[in-house]
Amino acid sequence: MNDLLKRLNMENISDLFDATYEKVLNDNEMPDWLMEEYVIKAANDCYISEEVLKLVLPALPLVRENSDLVLFAKILYDMLGIRKHHTEVFGGLEFPKAPEGENQLPYGLFSFFPMLPRVRDAYFELKNKGIDEELLKTTYSSIGGSIITSEQTMGRICFPTLYFLWTTTYKNGDIFTIGRFVFEIMRNYKLEARAFINKDGEIKILMEKGTKVHKSGLILGSAGAQDEEGSFETEYIETEEYYEGNLSCNDTARIQKEKVKLYKSEWSILCAPGDSFINIHIPGEGSFAPDVVENSLNEGIALLKNLYPETDFKAVMCDSWLLSPQLKEILKPTSNILAFQDRYNKFPIQASGLDIFNFVFQKPISNLSEIDLDSLPEDSSLKRALKEMYKSGKFLYEAGGIFPLKK
């Protein structure tokens, strides 16, 4: 495996890849999903557009000519058969890099081809369950969007790691576009927090034991929060009388160092690590008008509860730059975005502070050094405020949030 990584200009990768490498190493057959006929049919089956096909098909013969790319694509295909959240399967994933002077197209698009058959399998599995065809079309037709915009946002046609990981939710059959939002099923999710509710509907969030916290209250390792001086580790205990731990402040999405007690006579558990959730994703384009938000949430939650009555969803969750309490410093108090985030009880997550470049400026980056802040557009008040924030050395931190399902 190490020799393959060197040939593909890769460094570190999850140990899970080693076993899969040994499994596929002696498979000398060219998979059908690297053939034009299969790709065209599978794309049509899943409502992936002709525009996307025109972009990806020229890469196919170039991938087939590169035995190392074919081998790595086979490894991905095998691992994509694991129906788990991508964080459990593809932790630390990086993709091959084209040698200097070599055509980047096969390196940029090879990962799309092992993904496509897994997506197609999930599509037909859902269709055979009787899920509405129009809903499936709306959901699955969006898959190629990242490839269409990749040239504009990244300067080349590609299917990068970020979008590969996002698309794993489609191949798991766990995601649906319903109105304004995208709804993902999160079963047995390892949430790093516990939410509690009292008889008045008030919610408090205690962090799970062992979370390392920066002195600022952010998760240690978040952007600008790497220094360990003054940091602490969260604690959590449950006794016969109370729950005790480090509280996440809803107003700031930061963790308090002092522990609090929530007495069982007043508080009960709403959700905990290992529970199932409905996770909300927020497409870049669309209104946050209250009726649009309400209709999408009501329809999406109702549909998933009806489709999967055997799944005991405990709460709705989201993690996004749109939940950042810092937006209250930028947006007007009457902002619909602020009204949307106020639905959630917020807590910190490991925040890169980079999501705004993907979703606001449409310039996805993995490191702040990759972008010239002076060149960022200023065609909206939000963009101007964010640009000024980052030029001053600050970050807009992504945050997580939870709200209870209606009875």
mmCIF file of C-alpha atoms in Angstrom:
data_model
loop_
_atom_site.group_PDB
_atom_site.id
_atom_site.type_symbol
_atom_site.label_atom_id
_atom_site.label_comp_id
_atom_site.label_asym_id
_atom_site.label_seq_id
_atom_site.Cartn_x
_atom_site.Cartn_y
_atom_site.Cartn_z
ATOM 1 C CA MET A 1 0.000 0.000 0.000
ATOM 2 C CA ASN A 2 2.825 2.401 0.818
ATOM 3 C CA ASP A 3 4.325 1.939 -2.651
ATOM 4 C CA LEU A 4 0.960 2.767 -4.248
ATOM 5 C CA LEU A 5 0.646 5.903 -2.127
ATOM 6 C CA LYS A 6 4.107 7.053 -3.197
ATOM 7 C CA ARG A 7 3.338 6.519 -6.872
ATOM 8 C CA LEU A 8 0.138 8.540 -6.469
ATOM 9 C CA ASN A 9 1.856 11.370 -4.570
ATOM 10 C CA MET A 10 -0.131 10.645 -1.418
ATOM 11 C CA GLU A 11 1.043 10.695 2.179
ATOM 12 C CA ASN A 12 -1.211 9.622 5.034
ATOM 13 C CA ILE A 13 -4.408 7.628 4.789
ATOM 14 C CA SER A 14 -6.629 5.608 7.129
ATOM 15 C CA ASP A 15 -5.419 2.141 8.142
ATOM 16 C CA LEU A 16 -8.777 0.823 6.891
ATOM 17 C CA PHE A 17 -7.400 1.130 3.361
ATOM 18 C CA ASP A 18 -4.709 -1.494 3.991
ATOM 19 C CA ALA A 19 -7.089 -4.447 4.277
ATOM 20 C CA THR A 20 -9.053 -3.337 1.236
ATOM 21 C CA TYR A 21 -5.843 -2.919 -0.754
ATOM 22 C CA GLU A 22 -4.888 -6.536 -0.070
ATOM 23 C CA LYS A 23 -8.390 -7.633 -1.035
ATOM 24 C CA VAL A 24 -8.411 -5.993 -4.487
ATOM 25 C CA LEU A 25 -4.688 -6.167 -5.324
ATOM 26 C CA ASN A 26 -4.930 -9.346 -7.382
ATOM 27 C CA ASP A 27 -8.124 -8.368 -9.184
ATOM 28 C CA ASN A 28 -6.934 -7.771 -12.741
ATOM 29 C CA GLU A 29 -10.388 -7.235 -14.278
ATOM 30 C CA MET A 30 -11.350 -3.803 -15.552
ATOM 31 C CA PRO A 31 -14.589 -2.946 -13.700
ATOM 32 C CA ASP A 32 -17.666 -2.261 -15.805
ATOM 33 C CA TRP A 33 -18.185 1.043 -13.975
ATOM 34 C CA LEU A 34 -15.091 2.357 -15.766
ATOM 35 C CA MET A 35 -16.774 1.788 -19.141
ATOM 36 C CA GLU A 36 -18.612 4.508 -21.037
ATOM 37 C CA GLU A 37 -21.734 2.418 -21.607
ATOM 38 C CA TYR A 38 -22.177 1.767 -17.879
ATOM 39 C CA VAL A 39 -21.499 5.370 -16.840
ATOM 40 C CA ILE A 40 -24.001 6.773 -19.344
ATOM 41 C CA LYS A 41 -26.744 4.344 -18.308
ATOM 42 C CA ALA A 42 -26.128 4.741 -14.569
ATOM 43 C CA ALA A 43 -26.117 8.524 -14.840
ATOM 44 C CA ASN A 44 -29.378 8.497 -16.774
ATOM 45 C CA ASP A 45 -30.936 6.127 -14.239
ATOM 46 C CA CYS A 46 -30.131 8.563 -11.416
ATOM 47 C CA TYR A 47 -31.093 11.766 -13.280
ATOM 48 C CA ILE A 48 -27.489 12.977 -13.450
ATOM 49 C CA SER A 49 -27.472 15.522 -16.246
ATOM 50 C CA GLU A 50 -26.054 15.407 -19.750
ATOM 51 C CA GLU A 51 -23.937 18.405 -18.800
ATOM 52 C CA VAL A 52 -22.199 16.354 -16.105
ATOM 53 C CA LEU A 53 -21.691 13.422 -18.489
ATOM 54 C CA LYS A 54 -19.981 15.677 -21.031
ATOM 55 C CA LEU A 55 -17.512 16.720 -18.351
ATOM 56 C CA VAL A 56 -16.714 13.271 -16.907
ATOM 57 C CA LEU A 57 -16.681 10.979 -19.958
ATOM 58 C CA PRO A 58 -13.383 12.330 -21.406
ATOM 59 C CA ALA A 59 -11.655 11.246 -18.189
ATOM 60 C CA LEU A 60 -12.657 7.571 -18.510
ATOM 61 C CA PRO A 61 -10.037 6.363 -21.046
ATOM 62 C CA LEU A 62 -7.359 8.343 -19.205
ATOM 63 C CA VAL A 63 -8.242 6.626 -15.919
ATOM 64 C CA ARG A 64 -8.220 3.175 -17.557
ATOM 65 C CA GLU A 65 -4.716 3.839 -18.899
ATOM 66 C CA ASN A 66 -3.392 4.485 -15.383
ATOM 67 C CA SER A 67 -3.196 1.172 -13.500
ATOM 68 C CA ASP A 68 -2.519 2.907 -10.173
ATOM 69 C CA LEU A 69 -5.628 5.072 -10.479
ATOM 70 C CA VAL A 70 -7.659 1.998 -11.423
ATOM 71 C CA LEU A 71 -6.383 0.161 -8.343
ATOM 72 C CA PHE A 72 -7.146 3.074 -6.031
ATOM 73 C CA ALA A 73 -10.604 3.431 -7.622
ATOM 74 C CA LYS A 74 -11.255 -0.263 -6.881
ATOM 75 C CA ILE A 75 -10.249 0.314 -3.266
ATOM 76 C CA LEU A 76 -12.714 3.203 -3.034
ATOM 77 C CA TYR A 77 -15.470 1.119 -4.636
ATOM 78 C CA ASP A 78 -15.018 -1.655 -2.104
ATOM 79 C CA MET A 79 -14.967 0.732 0.849
ATOM 80 C CA LEU A 80 -18.040 2.546 -0.458
ATOM 81 C CA GLY A 81 -19.930 -0.690 0.137
ATOM 82 C CA ILE A 82 -19.692 -0.003 3.883
ATOM 83 C CA ARG A 83 -22.968 1.650 4.925
ATOM 84 C CA LYS A 84 -21.607 3.928 7.631
ATOM 85 C CA HIS A 85 -21.118 7.660 8.024
ATOM 86 C CA HIS A 86 -18.089 8.815 6.055
ATOM 87 C CA THR A 87 -16.248 9.913 9.213
ATOM 88 C CA GLU A 88 -16.067 6.241 10.270
ATOM 89 C CA VAL A 89 -14.862 4.931 6.908
ATOM 90 C CA PHE A 90 -12.893 7.668 5.193
ATOM 91 C CA GLY A 91 -11.210 9.491 8.069
ATOM 92 C CA GLY A 92 -8.061 11.212 6.806
ATOM 93 C CA LEU A 93 -8.957 10.585 3.153
ATOM 94 C CA GLU A 94 -6.853 12.335 0.563
ATOM 95 C CA PHE A 95 -6.824 11.840 -3.184
ATOM 96 C CA PRO A 96 -3.931 11.221 -5.606
ATOM 97 C CA LYS A 97 -2.115 14.226 -7.030
ATOM 98 C CA ALA A 98 -1.132 14.428 -10.678
ATOM 99 C CA PRO A 99 2.619 14.608 -11.294
ATOM 100 C CA GLU A 100 3.792 17.996 -12.478
ATOM 101 C CA GLY A 101 3.091 18.481 -16.157
ATOM 102 C CA GLU A 102 0.678 15.521 -16.375
ATOM 103 C CA ASN A 103 -2.990 15.813 -17.352
ATOM 104 C CA GLN A 104 -4.969 16.508 -14.164
ATOM 105 C CA LEU A 105 -8.335 15.379 -15.542
ATOM 106 C CA PRO A 106 -8.154 11.644 -14.621
ATOM 107 C CA TYR A 107 -6.785 12.487 -11.159
ATOM 108 C CA GLY A 108 -9.554 15.004 -10.596
ATOM 109 C CA LEU A 109 -12.450 12.800 -11.706
ATOM 110 C CA PHE A 110 -11.444 9.172 -11.075
ATOM 111 C CA SER A 111 -13.284 9.113 -7.718
ATOM 112 C CA PHE A 112 -16.607 9.850 -9.401
ATOM 113 C CA PHE A 113 -16.637 6.485 -11.190
ATOM 114 C CA PRO A 114 -16.557 4.102 -8.179
ATOM 115 C CA MET A 115 -19.107 6.353 -6.473
ATOM 116 C CA LEU A 116 -21.626 6.241 -9.332
ATOM 117 C CA PRO A 117 -22.551 2.508 -9.108
ATOM 118 C CA ARG A 118 -22.981 2.762 -5.331
ATOM 119 C CA VAL A 119 -25.261 5.778 -5.795
ATOM 120 C CA ARG A 120 -27.232 3.899 -8.452
ATOM 121 C CA ASP A 121 -27.708 0.907 -6.136
ATOM 122 C CA ALA A 122 -29.033 3.193 -3.383
ATOM 123 C CA TYR A 123 -31.355 4.947 -5.814
ATOM 124 C CA PHE A 124 -33.006 1.701 -6.911
ATOM 125 C CA GLU A 125 -33.155 0.393 -3.363
ATOM 126 C CA LEU A 126 -35.171 3.473 -2.364
ATOM 127 C CA LYS A 127 -37.282 3.282 -5.506
ATOM 128 C CA ASN A 128 -38.119 -0.369 -4.782
ATOM 129 C CA LYS A 129 -39.270 0.699 -1.315
ATOM 130 C CA GLY A 130 -41.936 2.795 -3.003
ATOM 131 C CA ILE A 131 -40.425 6.211 -2.324
ATOM 132 C CA ASP A 132 -41.899 8.854 -4.596
ATOM 133 C CA GLU A 133 -40.104 9.103 -7.933
ATOM 134 C CA GLU A 134 -40.271 12.892 -8.005
ATOM 135 C CA LEU A 135 -38.619 13.075 -4.572
ATOM 136 C CA LEU A 136 -35.825 10.769 -5.731
ATOM 137 C CA LYS A 137 -35.354 12.801 -8.901
ATOM 138 C CA THR A 138 -35.094 16.059 -6.928
ATOM 139 C CA THR A 139 -32.618 14.466 -4.528
ATOM 140 C CA TYR A 140 -30.324 12.537 -6.859
ATOM 141 C CA SER A 141 -30.228 14.975 -9.767
ATOM 142 C CA SER A 142 -28.196 17.349 -7.579
ATOM 143 C CA ILE A 143 -25.210 14.998 -7.303
ATOM 144 C CA GLY A 144 -23.320 16.348 -10.293
ATOM 145 C CA GLY A 145 -23.584 19.970 -9.224
ATOM 146 C CA SER A 146 -20.125 20.053 -7.676
ATOM 147 C CA ILE A 147 -18.530 18.862 -10.912
ATOM 148 C CA ILE A 148 -20.329 21.540 -12.923
ATOM 149 C CA THR A 149 -19.112 24.301 -10.616
ATOM 150 C CA SER A 150 -15.632 22.882 -9.945
ATOM 151 C CA GLU A 151 -13.992 24.724 -12.817
ATOM 152 C CA GLN A 152 -15.421 28.033 -11.636
ATOM 153 C CA THR A 153 -14.572 27.545 -7.962
ATOM 154 C CA MET A 154 -11.358 25.489 -8.150
ATOM 155 C CA GLY A 155 -9.985 26.290 -11.574
ATOM 156 C CA ARG A 156 -10.340 22.733 -12.913
ATOM 157 C CA ILE A 157 -12.955 20.063 -13.542
ATOM 158 C CA CYS A 158 -12.872 17.655 -10.613
ATOM 159 C CA PHE A 159 -14.764 15.708 -7.951
ATOM 160 C CA PRO A 160 -12.746 16.710 -4.873
ATOM 161 C CA THR A 161 -12.604 15.014 -1.494
ATOM 162 C CA LEU A 162 -15.134 17.401 0.064
ATOM 163 C CA TYR A 163 -17.827 16.495 -2.458
ATOM 164 C CA PHE A 164 -16.871 12.821 -2.566
ATOM 165 C CA LEU A 165 -17.516 12.626 1.182
ATOM 166 C CA TRP A 166 -20.778 14.560 0.830
ATOM 167 C CA THR A 167 -21.972 12.142 -1.870
ATOM 168 C CA THR A 168 -21.452 9.146 0.421
ATOM 169 C CA THR A 169 -24.718 10.171 2.098
ATOM 170 C CA TYR A 170 -26.491 9.567 -1.221
ATOM 171 C CA LYS A 171 -24.910 6.157 -1.748
ATOM 172 C CA ASN A 172 -26.064 5.241 1.774
ATOM 173 C CA GLY A 173 -29.616 6.182 0.786
ATOM 174 C CA ASP A 174 -29.855 8.393 3.848
ATOM 175 C CA ILE A 175 -30.557 11.809 2.348
ATOM 176 C CA PHE A 176 -33.496 13.622 0.727
ATOM 177 C CA THR A 177 -34.063 17.093 -0.680
ATOM 178 C CA ILE A 178 -37.429 18.351 0.539
ATOM 179 C CA GLY A 179 -38.262 21.986 -0.084
ATOM 180 C CA ARG A 180 -35.612 24.422 1.143
ATOM 181 C CA PHE A 181 -33.453 21.889 3.023
ATOM 182 C CA VAL A 182 -31.695 18.580 2.634
ATOM 183 C CA PHE A 183 -32.542 16.003 5.317
ATOM 184 C CA GLU A 184 -30.041 13.339 6.335
ATOM 185 C CA ILE A 185 -30.763 10.329 8.546
ATOM 186 C CA MET A 186 -28.128 9.936 11.266
ATOM 187 C CA ARG A 187 -28.538 6.566 12.977
ATOM 188 C CA ASN A 188 -26.580 5.741 16.135
ATOM 189 C CA TYR A 189 -24.691 8.999 15.773
ATOM 190 C CA LYS A 190 -21.727 9.663 18.052
ATOM 191 C CA LEU A 191 -22.801 13.122 19.115
ATOM 192 C CA GLU A 192 -20.249 14.817 21.379
ATOM 193 C CA ALA A 193 -22.966 16.304 23.599
ATOM 194 C CA ARG A 194 -26.089 15.472 25.606
ATOM 195 C CA ALA A 195 -29.214 17.593 25.504
ATOM 196 C CA PHE A 196 -31.642 17.869 28.422
ATOM 197 C CA ILE A 197 -35.164 19.296 28.528
ATOM 198 C CA ASN A 198 -37.392 20.414 31.398
ATOM 199 C CA LYS A 199 -41.192 20.539 31.657
ATOM 200 C CA ASP A 200 -41.223 24.102 30.281
ATOM 201 C CA GLY A 201 -39.397 23.028 27.133
ATOM 202 C CA GLU A 202 -36.141 24.723 28.098
ATOM 203 C CA ILE A 203 -33.079 22.911 26.764
ATOM 204 C CA LYS A 204 -29.533 22.757 28.086
ATOM 205 C CA ILE A 205 -26.576 20.978 26.510
ATOM 206 C CA LEU A 206 -23.764 19.294 28.447
ATOM 207 C CA MET A 207 -20.692 18.194 26.527
ATOM 208 C CA GLU A 208 -19.680 14.547 26.480
ATOM 209 C CA LYS A 209 -16.815 13.478 28.749
ATOM 210 C CA GLY A 210 -13.307 13.886 27.367
ATOM 211 C CA THR A 211 -13.826 16.800 24.966
ATOM 212 C CA LYS A 212 -10.684 18.957 24.909
ATOM 213 C CA VAL A 213 -11.572 22.627 25.185
ATOM 214 C CA HIS A 214 -9.522 25.737 24.448
ATOM 215 C CA LYS A 215 -9.460 28.455 27.101
ATOM 216 C CA SER A 216 -11.802 30.469 24.861
ATOM 217 C CA GLY A 217 -14.482 27.770 25.193
ATOM 218 C CA LEU A 218 -14.008 26.563 21.607
ATOM 219 C CA ILE A 219 -13.065 22.971 20.834
ATOM 220 C CA LEU A 220 -9.284 22.708 21.077
ATOM 221 C CA GLY A 221 -7.810 22.588 17.580
ATOM 222 C CA SER A 222 -10.409 24.881 16.040
ATOM 223 C CA ALA A 223 -9.158 27.777 13.940
ATOM 224 C CA GLY A 224 -7.148 30.144 16.116
ATOM 225 C CA ALA A 225 -7.642 27.861 19.140
ATOM 226 C CA GLN A 226 -4.677 25.498 18.914
ATOM 227 C CA ASP A 227 -2.617 26.630 21.923
ATOM 228 C CA GLU A 228 -3.103 24.307 24.910
ATOM 229 C CA GLU A 229 -2.269 26.782 27.677
ATOM 230 C CA GLY A 230 -5.324 27.168 29.905
ATOM 231 C CA SER A 231 -7.234 24.419 28.104
ATOM 232 C CA PHE A 232 -9.336 21.853 29.949
ATOM 233 C CA GLU A 233 -11.142 18.555 29.392
ATOM 234 C CA THR A 234 -14.880 18.189 29.840
ATOM 235 C CA GLU A 235 -16.342 15.880 32.452
ATOM 236 C CA TYR A 236 -19.730 14.219 32.692
ATOM 237 C CA ILE A 237 -21.298 12.104 35.418
ATOM 238 C CA GLU A 238 -24.778 10.858 36.233
ATOM 239 C CA THR A 239 -25.916 10.110 39.770
ATOM 240 C CA GLU A 240 -29.274 9.059 41.166
ATOM 241 C CA GLU A 241 -30.108 12.732 41.707
ATOM 242 C CA TYR A 242 -28.546 14.721 38.895
ATOM 243 C CA TYR A 243 -26.548 15.006 35.688
ATOM 244 C CA GLU A 244 -23.336 17.028 35.960
ATOM 245 C CA GLY A 245 -21.027 18.372 33.276
ATOM 246 C CA ASN A 246 -19.712 21.317 31.305
ATOM 247 C CA LEU A 247 -22.485 23.458 29.841
ATOM 248 C CA SER A 248 -22.473 24.809 26.303
ATOM 249 C CA CYS A 249 -23.698 28.404 26.354
ATOM 250 C CA ASN A 250 -26.417 28.754 23.726
ATOM 251 C CA ASP A 251 -25.717 32.474 23.145
ATOM 252 C CA THR A 252 -22.037 31.936 22.319
ATOM 253 C CA ALA A 253 -21.746 28.212 21.381
ATOM 254 C CA ARG A 254 -18.803 28.004 23.781
ATOM 255 C CA ILE A 255 -18.177 25.636 26.674
ATOM 256 C CA GLN A 256 -18.034 26.799 30.250
ATOM 257 C CA LYS A 257 -15.171 25.566 32.410
ATOM 258 C CA GLU A 258 -17.314 25.466 35.554
ATOM 259 C CA LYS A 259 -19.529 22.378 35.769
ATOM 260 C CA VAL A 260 -23.276 22.575 36.394
ATOM 261 C CA LYS A 261 -25.798 20.141 37.867
ATOM 262 C CA LEU A 262 -29.153 19.405 36.253
ATOM 263 C CA TYR A 263 -31.423 17.696 38.781
ATOM 264 C CA LYS A 264 -33.484 14.763 37.579
ATOM 265 C CA SER A 265 -36.527 16.138 39.380
ATOM 266 C CA GLU A 266 -36.544 18.931 36.795
ATOM 267 C CA TRP A 267 -34.579 17.672 33.770
ATOM 268 C CA SER A 268 -34.745 14.607 31.515
ATOM 269 C CA ILE A 269 -32.513 13.475 28.644
ATOM 270 C CA LEU A 270 -33.625 14.660 25.210
ATOM 271 C CA CYS A 271 -30.792 13.042 23.257
ATOM 272 C CA ALA A 272 -27.356 11.512 23.835
ATOM 273 C CA PRO A 273 -24.439 9.931 21.944
ATOM 274 C CA GLY A 274 -25.627 6.865 20.027
ATOM 275 C CA ASP A 275 -29.130 8.183 19.379
ATOM 276 C CA SER A 276 -30.646 8.754 15.932
ATOM 277 C CA PHE A 277 -31.159 12.241 14.542
ATOM 278 C CA ILE A 278 -32.524 14.085 11.529
ATOM 279 C CA ASN A 279 -29.643 16.196 10.272
ATOM 280 C CA ILE A 280 -30.379 19.370 8.310
ATOM 281 C CA HIS A 281 -28.140 20.534 5.458
ATOM 282 C CA ILE A 282 -28.596 23.963 3.926
ATOM 283 C CA PRO A 283 -28.097 24.443 0.155
ATOM 284 C CA GLY A 284 -26.444 27.717 -0.771
ATOM 285 C CA GLU A 285 -29.314 29.106 -2.783
ATOM 286 C CA GLY A 286 -32.731 29.647 -1.263
ATOM 287 C CA SER A 287 -34.871 31.770 0.977
ATOM 288 C CA PHE A 288 -34.918 31.831 4.765
ATOM 289 C CA ALA A 289 -38.373 33.377 4.852
ATOM 290 C CA PRO A 290 -40.182 31.963 7.911
ATOM 291 C CA ASP A 291 -42.905 30.219 5.897
ATOM 292 C CA VAL A 292 -40.356 28.623 3.530
ATOM 293 C CA VAL A 293 -38.301 27.353 6.475
ATOM 294 C CA GLU A 294 -41.354 26.122 8.400
ATOM 295 C CA ASN A 295 -42.867 24.289 5.428
ATOM 296 C CA SER A 296 -39.620 22.534 4.530
ATOM 297 C CA LEU A 297 -38.919 21.462 8.109
ATOM 298 C CA ASN A 298 -42.467 20.227 8.693
ATOM 299 C CA GLU A 299 -42.625 18.289 5.415
ATOM 300 C CA GLY A 300 -39.130 16.818 5.713
ATOM 301 C CA ILE A 301 -39.428 15.686 9.318
ATOM 302 C CA ALA A 302 -42.901 14.218 8.757
ATOM 303 C CA LEU A 303 -41.747 12.323 5.667
ATOM 304 C CA LEU A 304 -38.728 10.743 7.360
ATOM 305 C CA LYS A 305 -40.742 9.752 10.407
ATOM 306 C CA ASN A 306 -43.319 8.109 8.128
ATOM 307 C CA LEU A 307 -40.715 6.422 5.907
ATOM 308 C CA TYR A 308 -38.738 5.042 8.828
ATOM 309 C CA PRO A 309 -41.158 4.397 11.712
ATOM 310 C CA GLU A 310 -38.698 1.882 13.160
ATOM 311 C CA THR A 311 -36.113 4.649 13.721
ATOM 312 C CA ASP A 312 -36.521 6.505 16.995
ATOM 313 C CA PHE A 313 -35.419 9.990 15.982
ATOM 314 C CA LYS A 314 -34.618 11.961 19.142
ATOM 315 C CA ALA A 315 -34.015 15.445 17.737
ATOM 316 C CA VAL A 316 -33.160 17.586 14.740
ATOM 317 C CA MET A 317 -29.534 18.632 14.434
ATOM 318 C CA CYS A 318 -27.410 20.810 12.194
ATOM 319 C CA ASP A 319 -23.840 22.048 12.009
ATOM 320 C CA SER A 320 -23.145 25.045 9.832
ATOM 321 C CA TRP A 321 -21.576 28.474 9.633
ATOM 322 C CA LEU A 322 -25.198 29.677 9.580
ATOM 323 C CA LEU A 323 -25.508 28.662 13.253
ATOM 324 C CA SER A 324 -22.560 30.797 14.308
ATOM 325 C CA PRO A 325 -23.587 33.222 17.095
ATOM 326 C CA GLN A 326 -21.083 35.668 15.568
ATOM 327 C CA LEU A 327 -23.597 36.362 12.817
ATOM 328 C CA LYS A 328 -25.533 38.444 15.335
ATOM 329 C CA GLU A 329 -22.650 40.929 15.147
ATOM 330 C CA ILE A 330 -23.027 41.165 11.366
ATOM 331 C CA LEU A 331 -26.702 40.733 10.482
ATOM 332 C CA LYS A 332 -29.674 42.891 11.420
ATOM 333 C CA PRO A 333 -31.776 41.675 14.394
ATOM 334 C CA THR A 334 -34.684 41.146 11.980
ATOM 335 C CA SER A 335 -32.627 38.803 9.780
ATOM 336 C CA ASN A 336 -34.391 35.602 8.683
ATOM 337 C CA ILE A 337 -31.074 33.758 9.045
ATOM 338 C CA LEU A 338 -30.938 34.721 12.717
ATOM 339 C CA ALA A 339 -34.533 33.588 13.149
ATOM 340 C CA PHE A 340 -33.569 30.228 11.623
ATOM 341 C CA GLN A 341 -30.560 29.739 13.914
ATOM 342 C CA ASP A 342 -32.605 30.714 16.965
ATOM 343 C CA ARG A 343 -34.563 27.475 16.527
ATOM 344 C CA TYR A 344 -31.441 25.616 17.637
ATOM 345 C CA ASN A 345 -29.729 25.171 20.981
ATOM 346 C CA LYS A 346 -26.110 25.638 19.999
ATOM 347 C CA PHE A 347 -22.832 23.984 20.946
ATOM 348 C CA PRO A 348 -19.287 24.200 19.549
ATOM 349 C CA ILE A 349 -17.842 21.772 17.023
ATOM 350 C CA GLN A 350 -14.316 21.389 15.667
ATOM 351 C CA ALA A 351 -14.473 24.532 13.551
ATOM 352 C CA SER A 352 -12.166 25.269 10.627
ATOM 353 C CA GLY A 353 -13.588 28.742 10.109
ATOM 354 C CA LEU A 354 -13.386 28.061 6.372
ATOM 355 C CA ASP A 355 -16.959 27.134 5.444
ATOM 356 C CA ILE A 356 -17.785 30.700 4.456
ATOM 357 C CA PHE A 357 -15.305 30.454 1.590
ATOM 358 C CA ASN A 358 -17.177 27.471 0.178
ATOM 359 C CA PHE A 359 -20.727 28.638 0.806
ATOM 360 C CA VAL A 360 -20.544 32.448 0.709
ATOM 361 C CA PHE A 361 -17.632 33.265 -1.586
ATOM 362 C CA GLN A 362 -17.783 29.948 -3.529
ATOM 363 C CA LYS A 363 -14.038 29.526 -3.235
ATOM 364 C CA PRO A 364 -13.499 26.231 -1.351
ATOM 365 C CA ILE A 365 -10.154 26.082 0.440
ATOM 366 C CA SER A 366 -8.503 23.781 2.967
ATOM 367 C CA ASN A 367 -6.167 26.417 4.403
ATOM 368 C CA LEU A 368 -6.445 30.187 4.758
ATOM 369 C CA SER A 369 -3.087 30.632 3.038
ATOM 370 C CA GLU A 370 -4.700 29.422 -0.198
ATOM 371 C CA ILE A 371 -6.708 32.600 -0.700
ATOM 372 C CA ASP A 372 -5.980 36.272 -1.249
ATOM 373 C CA LEU A 373 -8.401 38.015 1.107
ATOM 374 C CA ASP A 374 -8.024 41.339 -0.710
ATOM 375 C CA SER A 375 -9.409 39.749 -3.879
ATOM 376 C CA LEU A 376 -12.666 38.589 -2.268
ATOM 377 C CA PRO A 377 -15.806 40.231 -3.691
ATOM 378 C CA GLU A 378 -17.760 42.822 -1.717
ATOM 379 C CA ASP A 379 -21.089 42.705 -3.555
ATOM 380 C CA SER A 380 -23.176 42.209 -0.390
ATOM 381 C CA SER A 381 -23.080 43.542 3.149
ATOM 382 C CA LEU A 382 -22.477 40.001 4.442
ATOM 383 C CA LYS A 383 -19.464 39.513 2.185
ATOM 384 C CA ARG A 384 -18.040 42.888 3.133
ATOM 385 C CA ALA A 385 -18.408 42.137 6.843
ATOM 386 C CA LEU A 386 -16.869 38.657 6.549
ATOM 387 C CA LYS A 387 -13.994 39.955 4.457
ATOM 388 C CA GLU A 388 -13.232 42.598 7.065
ATOM 389 C CA MET A 389 -13.452 39.997 9.846
ATOM 390 C CA TYR A 390 -10.875 37.731 8.214
ATOM 391 C CA LYS A 391 -8.573 40.571 7.256
ATOM 392 C CA SER A 392 -8.476 41.527 10.934
ATOM 393 C CA GLY A 393 -7.312 38.001 11.812
ATOM 394 C CA LYS A 394 -10.608 36.665 13.114
ATOM 395 C CA PHE A 395 -12.705 33.653 12.047
ATOM 396 C CA LEU A 396 -16.420 32.921 11.750
ATOM 397 C CA TYR A 397 -16.804 29.655 13.640
ATOM 398 C CA GLU A 398 -19.151 26.932 12.451
ATOM 399 C CA ALA A 399 -21.404 25.658 15.235
ATOM 400 C CA GLY A 400 -23.693 22.721 15.952
ATOM 401 C CA GLY A 401 -27.273 22.900 17.116
ATOM 402 C CA ILE A 402 -30.224 20.780 18.257
ATOM 403 C CA PHE A 403 -33.956 21.255 18.575
ATOM 404 C CA PRO A 404 -36.578 18.706 19.692
ATOM 405 C CA LEU A 405 -39.037 17.003 17.378
ATOM 406 C CA LYS A 406 -42.661 17.961 17.813
ATOM 407 C CA LYS A 407 -44.726 15.326 19.570
#
